[in-house]
Each structure stands twice: as structure tokens, then as C-alpha cells.
PDB file of C-alpha atoms in Angstrom:
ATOM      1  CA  UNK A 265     101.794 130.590 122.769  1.00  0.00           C
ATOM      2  CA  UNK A 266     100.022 128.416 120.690  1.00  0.00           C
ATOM      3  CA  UNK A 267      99.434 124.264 122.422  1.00  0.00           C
ATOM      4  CA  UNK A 268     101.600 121.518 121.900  1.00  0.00           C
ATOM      5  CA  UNK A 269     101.957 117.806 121.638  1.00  0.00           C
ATOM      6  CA  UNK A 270     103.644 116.312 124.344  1.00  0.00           C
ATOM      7  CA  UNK A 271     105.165 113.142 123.170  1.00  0.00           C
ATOM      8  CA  UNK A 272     106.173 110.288 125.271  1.00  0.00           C
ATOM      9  CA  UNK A 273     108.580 107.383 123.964  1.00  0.00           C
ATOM     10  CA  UNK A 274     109.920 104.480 124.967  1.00  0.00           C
ATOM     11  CA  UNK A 275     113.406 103.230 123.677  1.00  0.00           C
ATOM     12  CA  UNK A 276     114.179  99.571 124.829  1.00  0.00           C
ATOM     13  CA  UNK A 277     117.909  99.557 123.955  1.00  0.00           C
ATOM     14  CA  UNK A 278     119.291 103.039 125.237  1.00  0.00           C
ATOM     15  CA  UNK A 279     122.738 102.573 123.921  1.00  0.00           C
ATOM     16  CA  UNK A 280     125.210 105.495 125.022  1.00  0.00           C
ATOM     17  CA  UNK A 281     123.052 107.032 127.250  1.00  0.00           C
ATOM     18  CA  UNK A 282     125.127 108.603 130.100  1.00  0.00           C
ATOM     19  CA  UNK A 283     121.916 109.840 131.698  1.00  0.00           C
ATOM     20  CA  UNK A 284     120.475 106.278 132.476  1.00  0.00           C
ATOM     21  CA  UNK A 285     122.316 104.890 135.682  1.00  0.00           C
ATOM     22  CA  UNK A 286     120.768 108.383 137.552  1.00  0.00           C
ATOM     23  CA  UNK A 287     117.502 107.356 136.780  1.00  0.00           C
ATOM     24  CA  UNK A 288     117.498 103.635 137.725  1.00  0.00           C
ATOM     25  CA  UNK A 289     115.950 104.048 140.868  1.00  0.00           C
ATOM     26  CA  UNK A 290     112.902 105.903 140.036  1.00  0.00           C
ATOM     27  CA  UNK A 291     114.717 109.524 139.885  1.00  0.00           C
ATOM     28  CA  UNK A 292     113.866 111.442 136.917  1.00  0.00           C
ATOM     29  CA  UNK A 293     116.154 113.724 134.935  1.00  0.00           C
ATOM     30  CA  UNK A 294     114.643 116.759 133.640  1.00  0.00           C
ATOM     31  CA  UNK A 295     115.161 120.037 131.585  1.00  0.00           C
ATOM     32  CA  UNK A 296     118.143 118.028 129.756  1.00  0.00           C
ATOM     33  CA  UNK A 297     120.097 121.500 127.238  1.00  0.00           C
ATOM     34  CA  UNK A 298     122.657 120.719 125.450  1.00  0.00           C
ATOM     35  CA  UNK A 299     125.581 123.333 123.963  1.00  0.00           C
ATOM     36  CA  UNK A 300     128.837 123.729 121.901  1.00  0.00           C
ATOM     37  CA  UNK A 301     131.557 125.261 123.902  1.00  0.00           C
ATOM     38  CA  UNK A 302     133.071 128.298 122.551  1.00  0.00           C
ATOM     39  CA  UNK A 303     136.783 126.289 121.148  1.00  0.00           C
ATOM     40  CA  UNK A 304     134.726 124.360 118.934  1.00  0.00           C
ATOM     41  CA  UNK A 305     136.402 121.067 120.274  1.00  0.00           C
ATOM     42  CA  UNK A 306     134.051 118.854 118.879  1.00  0.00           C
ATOM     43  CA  UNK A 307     132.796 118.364 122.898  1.00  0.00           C
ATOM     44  CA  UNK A 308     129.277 119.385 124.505  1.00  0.00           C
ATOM     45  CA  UNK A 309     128.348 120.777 127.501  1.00  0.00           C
ATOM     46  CA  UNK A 310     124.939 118.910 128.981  1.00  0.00           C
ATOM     47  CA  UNK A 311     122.921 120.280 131.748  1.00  0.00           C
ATOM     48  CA  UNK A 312     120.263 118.412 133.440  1.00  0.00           C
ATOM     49  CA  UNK A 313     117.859 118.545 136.629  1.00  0.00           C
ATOM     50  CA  UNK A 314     117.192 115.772 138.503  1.00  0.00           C
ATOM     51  CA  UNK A 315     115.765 114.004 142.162  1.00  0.00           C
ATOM     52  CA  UNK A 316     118.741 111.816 142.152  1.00  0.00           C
ATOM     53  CA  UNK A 317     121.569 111.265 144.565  1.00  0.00           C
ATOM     54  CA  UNK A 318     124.447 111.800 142.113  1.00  0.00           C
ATOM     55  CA  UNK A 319     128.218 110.890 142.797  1.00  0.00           C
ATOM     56  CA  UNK A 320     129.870 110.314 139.466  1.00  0.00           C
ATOM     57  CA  UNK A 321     133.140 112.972 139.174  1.00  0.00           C
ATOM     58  CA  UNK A 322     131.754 113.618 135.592  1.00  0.00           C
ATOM     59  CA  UNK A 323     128.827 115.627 136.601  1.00  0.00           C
ATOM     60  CA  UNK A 324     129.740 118.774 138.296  1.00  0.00           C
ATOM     61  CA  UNK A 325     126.825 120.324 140.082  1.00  0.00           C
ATOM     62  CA  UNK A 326     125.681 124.143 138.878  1.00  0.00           C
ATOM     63  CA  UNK A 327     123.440 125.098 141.379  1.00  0.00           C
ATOM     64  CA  UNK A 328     120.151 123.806 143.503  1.00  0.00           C
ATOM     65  CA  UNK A 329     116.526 124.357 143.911  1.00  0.00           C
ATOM     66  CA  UNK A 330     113.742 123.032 145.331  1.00  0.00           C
ATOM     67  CA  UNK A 331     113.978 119.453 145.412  1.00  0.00           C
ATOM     68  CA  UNK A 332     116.286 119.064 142.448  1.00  0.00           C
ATOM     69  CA  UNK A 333     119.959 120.117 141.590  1.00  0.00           C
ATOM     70  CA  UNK A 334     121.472 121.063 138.043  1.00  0.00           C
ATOM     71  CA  UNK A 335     124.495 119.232 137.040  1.00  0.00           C
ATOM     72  CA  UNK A 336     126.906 119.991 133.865  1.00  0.00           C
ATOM     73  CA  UNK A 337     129.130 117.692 132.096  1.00  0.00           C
ATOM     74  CA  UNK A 338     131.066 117.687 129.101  1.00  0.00           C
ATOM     75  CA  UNK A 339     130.914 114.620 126.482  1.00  0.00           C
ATOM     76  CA  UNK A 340     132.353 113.907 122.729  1.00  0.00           C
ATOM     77  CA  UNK A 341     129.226 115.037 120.404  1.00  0.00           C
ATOM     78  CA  UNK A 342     127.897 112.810 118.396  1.00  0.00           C
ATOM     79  CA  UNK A 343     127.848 109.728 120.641  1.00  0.00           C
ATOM     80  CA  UNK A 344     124.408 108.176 119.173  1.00  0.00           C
ATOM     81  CA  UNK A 345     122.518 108.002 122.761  1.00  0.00           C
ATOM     82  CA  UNK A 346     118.863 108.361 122.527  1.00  0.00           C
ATOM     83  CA  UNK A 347     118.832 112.312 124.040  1.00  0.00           C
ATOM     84  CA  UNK A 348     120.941 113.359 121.098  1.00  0.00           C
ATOM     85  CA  UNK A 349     118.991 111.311 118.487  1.00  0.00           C
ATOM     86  CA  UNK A 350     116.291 113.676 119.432  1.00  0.00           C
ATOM     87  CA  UNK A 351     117.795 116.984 120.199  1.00  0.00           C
ATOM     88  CA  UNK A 352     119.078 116.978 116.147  1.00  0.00           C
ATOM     89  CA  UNK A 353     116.031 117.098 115.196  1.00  0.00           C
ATOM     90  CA  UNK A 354     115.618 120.567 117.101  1.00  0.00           C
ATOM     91  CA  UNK A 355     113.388 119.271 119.743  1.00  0.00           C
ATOM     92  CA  UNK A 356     114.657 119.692 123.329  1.00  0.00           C
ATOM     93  CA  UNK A 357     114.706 116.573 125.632  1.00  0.00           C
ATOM     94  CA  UNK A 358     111.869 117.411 128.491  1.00  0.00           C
ATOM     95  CA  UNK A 359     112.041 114.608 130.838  1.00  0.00           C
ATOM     96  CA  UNK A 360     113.608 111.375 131.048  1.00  0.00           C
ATOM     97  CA  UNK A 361     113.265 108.073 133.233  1.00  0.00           C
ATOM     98  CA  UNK A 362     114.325 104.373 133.019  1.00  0.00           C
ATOM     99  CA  UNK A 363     111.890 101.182 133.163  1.00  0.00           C
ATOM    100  CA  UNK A 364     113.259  98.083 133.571  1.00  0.00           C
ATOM    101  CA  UNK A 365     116.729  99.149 131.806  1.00  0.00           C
ATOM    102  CA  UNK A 366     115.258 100.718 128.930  1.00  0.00           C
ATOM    103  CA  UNK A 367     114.334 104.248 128.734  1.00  0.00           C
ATOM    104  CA  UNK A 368     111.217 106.717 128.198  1.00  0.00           C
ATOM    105  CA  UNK A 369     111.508 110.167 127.400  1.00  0.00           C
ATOM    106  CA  UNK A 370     109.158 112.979 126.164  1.00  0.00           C
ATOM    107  CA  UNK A 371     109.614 116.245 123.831  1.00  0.00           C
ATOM    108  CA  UNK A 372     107.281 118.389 122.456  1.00  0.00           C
ATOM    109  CA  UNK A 373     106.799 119.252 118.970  1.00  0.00           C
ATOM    110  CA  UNK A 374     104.538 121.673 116.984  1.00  0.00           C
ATOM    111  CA  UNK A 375     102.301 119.413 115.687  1.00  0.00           C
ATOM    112  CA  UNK A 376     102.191 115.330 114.482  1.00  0.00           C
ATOM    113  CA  UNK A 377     104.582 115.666 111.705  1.00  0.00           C
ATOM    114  CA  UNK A 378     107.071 116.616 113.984  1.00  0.00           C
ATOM    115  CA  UNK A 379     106.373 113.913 115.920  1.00  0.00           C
ATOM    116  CA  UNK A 380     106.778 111.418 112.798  1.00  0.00           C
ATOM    117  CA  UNK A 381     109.925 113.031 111.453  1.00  0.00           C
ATOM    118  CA  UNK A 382     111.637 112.180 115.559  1.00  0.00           C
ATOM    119  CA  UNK A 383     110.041 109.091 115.978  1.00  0.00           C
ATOM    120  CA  UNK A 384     111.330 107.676 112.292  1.00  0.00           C
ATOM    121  CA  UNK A 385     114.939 108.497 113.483  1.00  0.00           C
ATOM    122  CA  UNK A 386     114.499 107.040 117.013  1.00  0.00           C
ATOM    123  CA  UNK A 387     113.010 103.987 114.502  1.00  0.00           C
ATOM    124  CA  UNK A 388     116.282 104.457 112.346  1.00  0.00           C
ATOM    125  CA  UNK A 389     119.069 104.220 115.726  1.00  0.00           C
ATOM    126  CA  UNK A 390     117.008 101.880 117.963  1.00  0.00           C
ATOM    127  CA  UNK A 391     115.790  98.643 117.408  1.00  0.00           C
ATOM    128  CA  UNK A 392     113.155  99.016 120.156  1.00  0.00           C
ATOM    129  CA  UNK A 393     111.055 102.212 119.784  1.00  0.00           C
ATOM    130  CA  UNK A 394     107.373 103.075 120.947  1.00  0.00           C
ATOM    131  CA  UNK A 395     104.728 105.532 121.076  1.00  0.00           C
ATOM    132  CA  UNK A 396     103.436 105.419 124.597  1.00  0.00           C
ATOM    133  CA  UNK A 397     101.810 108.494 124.772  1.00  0.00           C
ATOM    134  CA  UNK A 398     100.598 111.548 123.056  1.00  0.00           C
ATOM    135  CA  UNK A 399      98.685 114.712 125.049  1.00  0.00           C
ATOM    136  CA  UNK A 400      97.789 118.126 123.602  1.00  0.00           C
ATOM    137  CA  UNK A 401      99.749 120.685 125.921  1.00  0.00           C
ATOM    138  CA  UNK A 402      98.722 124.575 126.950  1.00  0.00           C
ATOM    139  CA  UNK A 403     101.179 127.132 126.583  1.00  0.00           C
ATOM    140  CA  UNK A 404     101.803 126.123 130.174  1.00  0.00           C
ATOM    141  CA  UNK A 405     103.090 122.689 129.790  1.00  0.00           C
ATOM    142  CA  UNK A 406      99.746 121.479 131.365  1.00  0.00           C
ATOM    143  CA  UNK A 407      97.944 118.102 130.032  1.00  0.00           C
ATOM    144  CA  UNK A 408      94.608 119.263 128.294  1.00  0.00           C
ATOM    145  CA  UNK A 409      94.072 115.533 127.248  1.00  0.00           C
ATOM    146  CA  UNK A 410      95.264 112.439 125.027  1.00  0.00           C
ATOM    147  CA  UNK A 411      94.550 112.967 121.301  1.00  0.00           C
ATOM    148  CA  UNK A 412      92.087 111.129 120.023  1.00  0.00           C
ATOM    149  CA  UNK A 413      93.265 108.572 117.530  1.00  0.00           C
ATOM    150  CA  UNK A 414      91.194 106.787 115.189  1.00  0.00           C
ATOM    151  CA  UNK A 415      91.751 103.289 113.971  1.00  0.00           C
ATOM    152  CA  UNK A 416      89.575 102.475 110.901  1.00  0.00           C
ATOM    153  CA  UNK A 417      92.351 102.334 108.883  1.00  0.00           C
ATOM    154  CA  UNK A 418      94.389  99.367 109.927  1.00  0.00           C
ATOM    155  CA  UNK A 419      94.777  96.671 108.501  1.00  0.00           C
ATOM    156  CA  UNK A 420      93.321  93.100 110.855  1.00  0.00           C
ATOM    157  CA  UNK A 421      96.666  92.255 111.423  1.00  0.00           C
ATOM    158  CA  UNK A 422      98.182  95.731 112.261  1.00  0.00           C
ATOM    159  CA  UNK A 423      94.904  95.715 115.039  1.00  0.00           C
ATOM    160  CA  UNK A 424      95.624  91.837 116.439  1.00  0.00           C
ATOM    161  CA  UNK A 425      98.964  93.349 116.889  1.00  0.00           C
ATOM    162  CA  UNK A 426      98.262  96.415 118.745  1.00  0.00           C
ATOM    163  CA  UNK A 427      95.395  94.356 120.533  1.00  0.00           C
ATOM    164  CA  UNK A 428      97.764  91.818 121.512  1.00  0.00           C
ATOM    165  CA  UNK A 429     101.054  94.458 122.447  1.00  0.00           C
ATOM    166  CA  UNK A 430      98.400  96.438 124.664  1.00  0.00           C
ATOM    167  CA  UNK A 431      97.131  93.226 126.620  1.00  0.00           C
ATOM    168  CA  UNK A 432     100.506  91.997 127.304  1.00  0.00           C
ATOM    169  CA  UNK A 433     101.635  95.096 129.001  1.00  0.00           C
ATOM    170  CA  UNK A 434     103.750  95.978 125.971  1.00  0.00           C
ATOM    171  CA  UNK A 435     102.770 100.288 126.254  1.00  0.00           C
ATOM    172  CA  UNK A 436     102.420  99.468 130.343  1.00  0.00           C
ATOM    173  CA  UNK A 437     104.428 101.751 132.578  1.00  0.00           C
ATOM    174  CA  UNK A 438     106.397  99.381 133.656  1.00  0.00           C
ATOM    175  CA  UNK A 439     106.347  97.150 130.226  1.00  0.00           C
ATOM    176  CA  UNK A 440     105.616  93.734 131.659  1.00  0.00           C
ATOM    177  CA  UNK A 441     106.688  92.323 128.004  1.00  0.00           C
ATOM    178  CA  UNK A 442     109.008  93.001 125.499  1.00  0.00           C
ATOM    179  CA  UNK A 443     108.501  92.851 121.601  1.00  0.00           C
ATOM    180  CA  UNK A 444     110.066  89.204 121.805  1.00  0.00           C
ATOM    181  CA  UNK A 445     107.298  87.660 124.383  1.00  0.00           C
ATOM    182  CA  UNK A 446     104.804  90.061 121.953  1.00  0.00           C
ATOM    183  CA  UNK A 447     105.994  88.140 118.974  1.00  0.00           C
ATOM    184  CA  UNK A 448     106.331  84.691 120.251  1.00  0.00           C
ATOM    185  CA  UNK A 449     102.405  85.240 120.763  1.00  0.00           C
ATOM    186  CA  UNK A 450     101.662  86.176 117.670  1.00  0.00           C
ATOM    187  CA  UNK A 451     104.062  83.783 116.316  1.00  0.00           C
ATOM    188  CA  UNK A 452     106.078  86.192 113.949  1.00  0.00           C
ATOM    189  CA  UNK A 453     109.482  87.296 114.520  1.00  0.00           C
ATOM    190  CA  UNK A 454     110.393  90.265 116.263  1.00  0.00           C
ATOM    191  CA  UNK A 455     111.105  92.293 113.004  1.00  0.00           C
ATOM    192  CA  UNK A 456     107.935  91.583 111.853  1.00  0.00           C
ATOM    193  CA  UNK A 457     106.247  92.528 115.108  1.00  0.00           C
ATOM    194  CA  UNK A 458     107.895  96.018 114.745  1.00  0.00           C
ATOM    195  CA  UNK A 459     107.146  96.441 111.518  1.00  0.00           C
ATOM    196  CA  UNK A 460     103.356  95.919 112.297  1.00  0.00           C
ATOM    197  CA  UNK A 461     103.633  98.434 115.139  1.00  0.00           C
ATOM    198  CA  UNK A 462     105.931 101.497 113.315  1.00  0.00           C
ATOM    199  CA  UNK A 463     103.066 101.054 109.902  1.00  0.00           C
ATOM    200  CA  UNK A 464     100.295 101.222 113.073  1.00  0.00           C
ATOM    201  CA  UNK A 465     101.231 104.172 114.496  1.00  0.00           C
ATOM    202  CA  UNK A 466     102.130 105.654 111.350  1.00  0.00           C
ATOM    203  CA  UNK A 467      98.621 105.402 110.460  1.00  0.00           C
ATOM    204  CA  UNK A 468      97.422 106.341 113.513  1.00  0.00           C
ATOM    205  CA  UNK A 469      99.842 109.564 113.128  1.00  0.00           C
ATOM    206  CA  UNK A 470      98.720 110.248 110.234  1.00  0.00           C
ATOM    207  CA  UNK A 471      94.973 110.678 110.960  1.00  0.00           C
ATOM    208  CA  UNK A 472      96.270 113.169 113.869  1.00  0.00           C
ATOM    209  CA  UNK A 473      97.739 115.351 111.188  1.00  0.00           C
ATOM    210  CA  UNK A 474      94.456 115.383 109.069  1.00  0.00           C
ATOM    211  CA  UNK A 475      91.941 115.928 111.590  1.00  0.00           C
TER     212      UNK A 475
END
């Protein structure tokens, strides 16, 4: 099997996401499927792994192993949460986990115009979106490395904005800002400030896919 890109982003405004409350104490939910039951109700069944002491009726657990236990629930399709936003674009969710009452969550995709096409409909349904880390994976799911991104072609401003994100904790795990504090330094407004960022990493994308 050929490598990967294992993409990690973070979504500040997780609206929908029935997967979040498990996962605000550090847990992680993993291996999240997704399917169409066979009456074509309009529901799906979602199956997910995870650390996490669970108690909510909805999930009924499948079966355990190791640390972890599989749960199953069913939920009206189409809600808008961030897991689904990403699973119609044909790329399984691998992992998810909260920080500070937003969420991160990584795929992996064939190459970086995968990873454009998900991250402009993330951009499309959130308000909040960011890149926080791309590795090239072996065929068995192993980190061989970050990419390496090159950043002659930004613009100043796109760079003072990155510069300025990056020392403010902005891409930290925890974020110790959001993209208001970010663009109350910078003194633009918060639309502008993500604006800046999505053309940034667009062009930093974009040298991925050419190199």
C-alpha cells in the first residue's frame, strides 16, 4: 500500500457533534464508521472506539478490547457535525479529541488535493477551521515525518499572520488563543484573520502538491 497523508484539524465551533462530551476529559474516540441501515430510514448507524467511561442510553456497547470498547448508535443523517462534513467527502474519520470545547480530528487522504478538497468544506460549515498538522504515513499508519512546506510564496501579511497565530499558541495543542485574541493583535477583524490563514495554507498546500 502506497503512504499517506495524515491530516490533523482543528474545528473551533463543533456544532452537532454527538461525539464531543466523551472526549472532554482527555478520552479519545477512535476508528469512528459510519453506515445506512438496510430500511433506508434516512438514519445511520455510527460505531466508534474509545478510552472513555460512557453512560449515555444512546450508545449501546458492541463489544471490548484492550483498553477500549466499541459503541453503536443510531442518528438522523445529515446532521452537519464536523465527522460527517468529512466522511462525504469519502474520507473515514481516524481519531478524534476535544481541546478546550472545540475539536481536532485527523483523516487520511491520498495525497494534498484531497486534503484541500476536505479542508475547503470544513472552511465552508465551520467558521473556525485549521491545519494543525500534516505527516506522510506508511502503509502501517506509522509517522515517517511532517511534510516539508515551503513559504516563499506568501505574501508579508499572510507571514505576520502565521508568525503572529503560531506565537500566540493559535496551532498549540491546547490553543492558548483563539482567532479573536489573534486578530485583536493584528488589529483586523476575525474574518479577515481567517481569510489570511485559509489563502496561507492554501499556498502552502499547494506547493505540497507540486513538489
Amino acid at each position: 500500500m502506497a503512504s499517506r497523508i495524515r491530516v490533523e484539524v482543528y474545528v473551533g465551533s463543533p456544532e452537532h457533534c454527538q461525539l464531543a462530551p466523551l472526549t472532554t476529559d482527555g478520552a479519545r474516540v477512535t476508528d469512528v464508521a459510519r453506515s445506512a441501515p438496510a430500511d433506508r430510514s434516512g438514519r445511520v448507524i455510527e460505531e466508534f472506539a474509545t478510552d472513555a467511561e460512557v453512560t449515555a442510553r444512546e450508545f449501546e456497547e458492541a463489544f471490548s478490547y484492550d483498553s477500549r470498547t466499541v459503541y453503536q448508535y443510531a442518528r438522523e443523517a445529515r446532521q452537519g457535525c464536523v465527522c460527517e462534513v468529512v466522511e462525504e467527502t469519502g474520507h473515514p474519520v481516524w481519531d478524534v479529541h476535544a481541546v478546550d470545547g472545540a475539536l481536532v480530528l485527523s483523516f487520511y487522504a491520498s495525497d494534498v488535493d484531497e486534503v484541500r478538497d476536505v479542508v475547503s468544506e470544513l472552511d465552508r460549515a465551520f467558521d473556525d477551521v485549521a491545519i494543525r498538522r500534516l505527516t506522510r504515513s506508511g502503509p502501517d499508519r506509522s509517522d515517517d515525518g511532517p511534510l516539508v512546506l515551503d513559504g516563499s510564496g506568501l505574501t508579508a501579511r499572510q507571514r505576520q499572520v502565521l508568525h503572529t497565530a503560531h506565537e500566540m499558541g493559535y496551532f498549540a495543542h491546547p490553543r492558548s488563543a483563539n482567532a479573536a485574541q489573534v486578530a485583536a493583535e493584528l488589529e483586523i477583524s476575525s474574518a479577515t484573520f481567517r481569510e489570511h490563514l485559509a489563502t496561507a495554507q492554501a499556498k502552502l498546500l499547494d506547493h505540497v502538491l507540486e513538489a
